[in-house]
Coordinates of C-alpha atoms in Angstrom, one line a residue:
M1262 CA 4.4 71.9 -12.2
F1263 CA 4.0 68.9 -14.4
T1264 CA 7.0 66.9 -13.2
N1265 CA 5.8 67.1 -9.6
I1266 CA 3.2 64.5 -10.4
F1267 CA 6.1 62.0 -10.7
K1268 CA 7.8 62.8 -7.4
R1269 CA 6.1 59.8 -5.8
F1270 CA 4.3 56.7 -6.9
S1271 CA 0.6 57.3 -7.0
I1272 CA -2.6 56.6 -8.9
Q1273 CA -2.4 60.0 -10.4
A1274 CA 1.2 59.4 -11.6
I1275 CA 0.2 56.0 -13.1
L1276 CA -2.8 57.5 -15.0
V1277 CA -0.8 60.4 -16.3
S1278 CA 2.0 58.1 -17.4
F1279 CA -0.5 55.8 -19.2
F1280 CA -2.3 58.5 -21.1
L1281 CA 0.9 60.3 -21.9
S1282 CA 2.3 57.1 -23.4
L1283 CA -1.0 56.6 -25.3
S1284 CA -0.7 60.2 -26.7
V1285 CA 2.9 59.7 -27.6
N1286 CA 2.2 56.4 -29.4
L1287 CA -0.7 58.0 -31.3
F1288 CA 1.7 60.8 -32.4
N1289 CA 4.4 58.4 -33.4
L1290 CA 2.1 56.2 -35.5
Y1291 CA 0.5 59.2 -37.1
W1292 CA 3.9 60.4 -38.4
R1293 CA 5.1 56.9 -39.2
A1294 CA 2.1 56.7 -41.5
A1295 CA 3.2 59.9 -43.2
G1296 CA 0.6 62.0 -41.5
I1297 CA -2.4 59.7 -42.2
L1298 CA -5.0 58.8 -39.6
Y1299 CA -5.5 55.2 -40.7
S1300 CA -8.3 53.1 -39.4
E1301 CA -6.3 51.0 -36.9
I1302 CA -4.2 53.8 -35.4
L1303 CA -6.0 53.8 -32.1
Y1304 CA -5.9 50.0 -31.8
H1305 CA -2.2 49.9 -32.5
S1306 CA -1.6 52.8 -30.0
L1307 CA -3.5 50.9 -27.3
I1308 CA -1.5 47.7 -28.0
L1309 CA 1.8 49.5 -27.7
T1310 CA 0.6 51.4 -24.6
L1311 CA -0.4 48.2 -22.9
N1312 CA 3.3 47.3 -22.9
V1313 CA 3.8 50.2 -20.6
I1314 CA 1.6 48.4 -18.0
L1315 CA 4.4 45.9 -17.7
F1316 CA 6.8 48.6 -16.6
I1317 CA 4.2 50.1 -14.3
I1318 CA 3.9 46.7 -12.6
I1319 CA 7.7 46.5 -12.3
I1320 CA 7.9 50.0 -10.8
Y1321 CA 5.1 49.0 -8.3
F1322 CA 6.9 45.9 -7.1
S1323 CA 10.2 47.9 -6.9
E1324 CA 8.5 50.6 -4.8
S1325 CA 7.0 48.0 -2.5
K1326 CA 10.4 46.4 -2.2
R1327 CA 9.3 43.1 -3.7
L1328 CA 11.8 43.6 -6.4
K1329 CA 15.4 44.8 -5.7
I1330 CA 15.9 46.8 -8.9
N1331 CA 15.4 50.4 -8.1
F1332 CA 12.7 51.7 -10.5
G1333 CA 10.9 54.7 -9.1
A1334 CA 8.1 57.1 -9.8
S1335 CA 10.4 59.2 -12.1
H1336 CA 10.5 56.3 -14.5
L1337 CA 6.7 56.7 -15.0
L1338 CA 7.8 59.9 -16.8
S1339 CA 11.0 58.7 -18.4
F1340 CA 9.4 55.8 -20.3
P1341 CA 6.9 57.9 -22.2
V1342 CA 9.6 60.4 -23.0
C1343 CA 11.8 57.7 -24.4
I1344 CA 8.9 56.2 -26.4
L1345 CA 8.7 59.6 -28.2
L1346 CA 12.4 59.9 -28.7
L1347 CA 13.3 56.3 -29.7
Y1348 CA 14.3 55.6 -33.3
Q1349 CA 12.3 52.6 -34.3
G1350 CA 13.9 51.5 -37.5
D1351 CA 11.3 50.7 -40.2
G1352 CA 8.6 50.4 -37.5
G1353 CA 7.5 46.8 -37.9
N1354 CA 10.0 45.3 -35.5
L1355 CA 8.3 44.9 -32.1
N1356 CA 7.2 41.4 -31.4
G1357 CA 6.8 38.9 -28.6
Q1358 CA 10.4 37.7 -28.8
K1359 CA 11.7 41.2 -28.2
L1360 CA 9.4 41.6 -25.2
I1361 CA 10.7 38.2 -23.8
V1362 CA 14.3 39.3 -24.2
G1363 CA 13.6 42.6 -22.5
L1364 CA 11.9 40.8 -19.6
F1365 CA 14.7 38.4 -19.1
L1366 CA 17.2 41.3 -19.1
L1367 CA 15.1 43.1 -16.4
L1368 CA 15.3 39.9 -14.3
A1369 CA 19.0 39.9 -14.7
G1370 CA 19.1 43.5 -13.6
N1371 CA 17.1 42.5 -10.5
I1372 CA 19.8 40.0 -9.6
F1373 CA 22.5 42.6 -10.1
S1374 CA 20.6 44.8 -7.5
K1375 CA 21.3 42.4 -4.7
E1376 CA 23.9 43.0 -2.0
F1377 CA 26.5 40.3 -3.0
K1378 CA 28.9 41.5 -0.4
K1379 CA 26.5 41.0 2.5
G1380 CA 25.2 37.5 1.4
Y1381 CA 25.9 35.5 -1.7
K1382 CA 23.4 32.9 -2.7
A1383 CA 24.4 30.2 -5.2
K1384 CA 20.9 30.5 -6.9
D1385 CA 21.6 34.1 -8.0
L1386 CA 24.6 33.1 -10.2
F1387 CA 22.7 30.0 -11.3
N1388 CA 19.7 32.1 -12.4
L1389 CA 21.9 34.6 -14.1
G1390 CA 23.6 31.8 -16.0
M1391 CA 20.2 30.5 -17.1
I1392 CA 18.9 34.0 -18.2
F1393 CA 22.0 34.9 -20.2
T1394 CA 22.0 31.4 -21.8
I1395 CA 18.3 31.7 -22.8
I1396 CA 18.8 35.1 -24.5
S1397 CA 22.0 33.9 -26.2
F1398 CA 20.1 30.9 -27.6
I1399 CA 17.7 33.4 -29.2
N1400 CA 20.5 35.6 -30.5
I1401 CA 24.1 34.4 -30.1
Y1402 CA 25.4 37.9 -30.0
L1403 CA 23.4 38.5 -26.8
S1404 CA 26.0 36.3 -25.1
L1405 CA 28.0 39.6 -24.8
F1406 CA 25.9 40.1 -21.6
F1407 CA 28.0 37.3 -19.9
I1408 CA 30.8 39.9 -19.7
S1409 CA 28.7 41.9 -17.2
I1410 CA 29.3 39.2 -14.6
I1411 CA 32.9 40.4 -14.4
F1412 CA 31.5 43.3 -12.3
L1413 CA 29.9 40.9 -9.7
I1414 CA 32.7 38.4 -9.2
P1415 CA 35.0 40.7 -7.2
Q1416 CA 32.1 41.3 -4.7
I1417 CA 31.7 37.6 -4.0
I1418 CA 33.8 35.9 -1.4
D1419 CA 33.4 32.3 -2.5
K1420 CA 34.3 32.8 -6.2
Q1421 CA 34.8 29.1 -7.0
K1422 CA 31.3 28.2 -5.8
A1423 CA 29.9 31.2 -7.7
L1424 CA 31.5 30.1 -11.0
I1425 CA 30.3 26.5 -10.5
S1426 CA 26.7 27.8 -10.0
L1427 CA 27.0 30.0 -13.1
F1428 CA 28.2 27.0 -15.1
L1429 CA 25.4 24.8 -13.9
G1430 CA 22.9 27.4 -14.7
C1431 CA 24.2 27.7 -18.3
F1432 CA 24.5 24.0 -18.8
S1433 CA 21.1 23.1 -17.5
S1434 CA 19.2 25.8 -19.4
L1435 CA 21.1 25.0 -22.6
S1436 CA 20.3 21.3 -22.3
I1437 CA 16.6 22.0 -21.8
L1438 CA 16.5 24.5 -24.7
I1439 CA 18.2 22.1 -27.2
T1440 CA 16.0 19.2 -26.1
L1441 CA 12.8 21.3 -26.5
T1442 CA 13.8 22.8 -29.8
Y1443 CA 14.8 19.5 -31.3
Y1444 CA 11.5 17.9 -30.0
Y1445 CA 9.3 20.6 -31.6
T1446 CA 11.2 21.5 -34.7
G1447 CA 13.6 18.7 -35.4
Q1448 CA 16.5 21.2 -35.3
V1449 CA 19.1 21.8 -32.6
F1450 CA 19.3 25.6 -33.1
Y1451 CA 16.6 28.1 -32.2
S1452 CA 13.9 28.9 -34.7
R1453 CA 11.4 31.7 -33.8
P1454 CA 7.9 30.2 -33.2
E1455 CA 5.2 31.7 -35.4
I1456 CA 3.4 33.0 -32.3
L1457 CA 6.3 35.3 -31.6
N1458 CA 6.9 36.2 -35.2
S1459 CA 4.1 38.7 -35.8
N1460 CA 4.8 42.4 -35.3
F1461 CA 2.5 44.6 -33.3
T1462 CA 2.6 47.4 -35.9
F1463 CA 3.2 48.0 -39.6
E1464 CA 6.3 49.3 -41.3
N1465 CA 6.9 53.0 -41.6
K1466 CA 5.9 55.0 -44.7
K1467 CA 8.1 57.9 -43.6
V1468 CA 11.8 57.6 -43.1
F1469 CA 13.2 59.1 -39.9
S1470 CA 16.8 60.0 -39.0
E1471 CA 18.4 58.0 -36.2
L1472 CA 20.8 60.9 -35.4
F1473 CA 18.4 62.3 -32.8
W1474 CA 18.4 59.0 -30.8
I1475 CA 22.1 58.6 -31.2
F1476 CA 22.6 62.0 -29.6
I1477 CA 20.3 61.1 -26.7
V1478 CA 22.1 57.8 -26.1
I1479 CA 25.5 59.5 -26.0
V1480 CA 24.4 62.2 -23.7
L1481 CA 22.8 59.6 -21.3
M1482 CA 26.1 57.6 -21.3
I1483 CA 28.1 60.7 -20.4
F1484 CA 25.8 62.0 -17.7
S1485 CA 25.4 58.6 -16.1
T1486 CA 29.1 57.8 -16.0
V1487 CA 30.5 61.3 -15.2
K1488 CA 28.2 64.1 -13.9
F1489 CA 25.9 61.9 -11.8
N1490 CA 28.6 59.7 -10.3
D1491 CA 28.2 59.6 -6.4
K1492 CA 31.7 60.5 -5.4
G1493 CA 32.6 59.9 -1.8
K1494 CA 29.8 57.4 -1.2
S1495 CA 30.2 53.8 -0.4
F1496 CA 29.5 51.3 -3.1
N1497 CA 26.0 49.7 -2.9
A1498 CA 23.6 47.5 -4.8
N1499 CA 22.1 50.4 -6.7
D1500 CA 25.6 51.0 -8.2
N1501 CA 25.5 47.4 -9.5
V1502 CA 22.1 48.1 -11.3
K1503 CA 23.5 51.3 -12.7
I1504 CA 26.6 49.5 -14.0
F1505 CA 24.4 46.8 -15.6
M1506 CA 22.2 49.4 -17.3
L1507 CA 25.2 51.2 -18.6
F1508 CA 26.6 47.9 -19.9
W1509 CA 23.2 47.1 -21.4
L1510 CA 23.2 50.5 -23.2
L1511 CA 26.8 49.9 -24.4
I1512 CA 25.8 46.5 -25.8
S1513 CA 23.0 48.2 -27.7
I1514 CA 25.5 50.6 -29.3
I1515 CA 27.7 47.6 -30.3
F1516 CA 24.7 45.9 -31.8
R1517 CA 24.0 49.0 -33.9
V1518 CA 27.6 49.7 -35.0
F1519 CA 28.2 46.1 -36.1
N1520 CA 24.6 45.4 -37.3
L1521 CA 24.1 42.4 -35.0
Y1522 CA 20.3 42.5 -35.0
Q1523 CA 18.3 39.8 -36.7
D1524 CA 16.0 42.4 -38.2
S1525 CA 15.5 46.2 -38.6
S1526 CA 15.2 46.9 -34.8
L1527 CA 18.3 49.0 -34.9
W1528 CA 18.0 50.7 -31.5
L1529 CA 15.2 48.8 -29.7
L1530 CA 17.7 47.1 -27.3
S1531 CA 18.6 50.6 -26.0
F1532 CA 15.1 51.6 -24.9
I1533 CA 14.9 50.1 -21.4
P1534 CA 18.4 51.2 -20.2
S1535 CA 17.9 54.7 -21.7
A1536 CA 14.5 55.1 -19.9
Y1537 CA 16.1 53.8 -16.7
L1538 CA 19.1 56.2 -16.8
L1539 CA 16.9 59.1 -17.8
G1540 CA 14.6 58.4 -14.8
I1541 CA 17.7 58.5 -12.5
I1542 CA 18.6 61.8 -14.0
F1543 CA 15.1 63.2 -13.3
E1544 CA 15.6 62.1 -9.7
R1545 CA 19.0 63.7 -9.3
F1546 CA 17.7 67.1 -10.3
E1547 CA 16.8 68.6 -7.0
K1548 CA 15.4 71.9 -8.3
Q1549 CA 12.0 71.6 -9.9
I1550 CA 12.8 74.1 -12.6
N1551 CA 15.6 71.9 -13.8
R1552 CA 13.3 68.9 -14.1
E1553 CA 10.7 70.9 -15.9
F1554 CA 13.4 72.3 -18.3
L1555 CA 14.7 68.8 -19.0
F1556 CA 11.3 67.3 -19.6
Y1557 CA 10.0 70.0 -22.0
S1558 CA 13.3 70.2 -23.8
L1559 CA 13.3 66.4 -24.5
F1560 CA 9.6 66.5 -25.4
I1561 CA 10.1 69.3 -27.9
F1562 CA 13.2 67.5 -29.2
G1563 CA 11.2 64.3 -29.7
I1564 CA 8.4 66.1 -31.6
V1565 CA 10.9 67.8 -33.9
S1566 CA 12.7 64.5 -34.5
K1567 CA 9.4 63.0 -35.9
I1568 CA 8.2 66.0 -37.9
V1569 CA 11.4 66.9 -39.8

């Protein structure tokens, strides 16, 4: 069975994930170009697929316990599936700045995955303050992520020290950002550098419906909060990561509802938490036939969403 390949982290799972992602990107670009095999389609597909290598590296470090955030082999399957399903706006909206924001949020997720009850370190809240300040400097509405810290505070014994560390992280990073921005641009507020401004692909020639992706996001929210809640088990660091990813997905919904994006990337913020939560669902299905059914159902659903 196909999903058995992703039961453990292996060279086979990595290769299958990479080429599955490449195939999905080729398929997406073909239909985004209104069914035209344009000259640069393979190049664009490779560029987009190379981004998957970042997630493979993160999964590798997670499996080797060098990162606390619990990405596993199942996410080698969930990321290509979400690439196929994701509503990408007008298509020309993935750039270096988006990748930087995503990377910083993953770093924040790694901090959330630590056992705050067993041992709190001041640098964790300091780093979290720096991360959220940096992404807020890029887009002020991303400051909504500061609210997620509310879930950590009750787990910390020395709350006063934690809040001071958080404030110092925010203040120091904001001071550095303002100084550097003023030095290079003569302005206090952030202005996207030209190197981060170019998109990886061109705009769509075909218009897609975002209803398919909205349905996927809603189902993931429901399954992750209700059906797959570990009742009767003690709270652990993995629950912190799950809460952060759910909060991240909720923020992406708020961004879409209130149009808080700076461009046409209407649902791009939802990609990583959706892929993470979907990977957890693949893991929770103990019966192989259920995993197969979920994978092929989503894959067919994704193909239909691009063709119709």
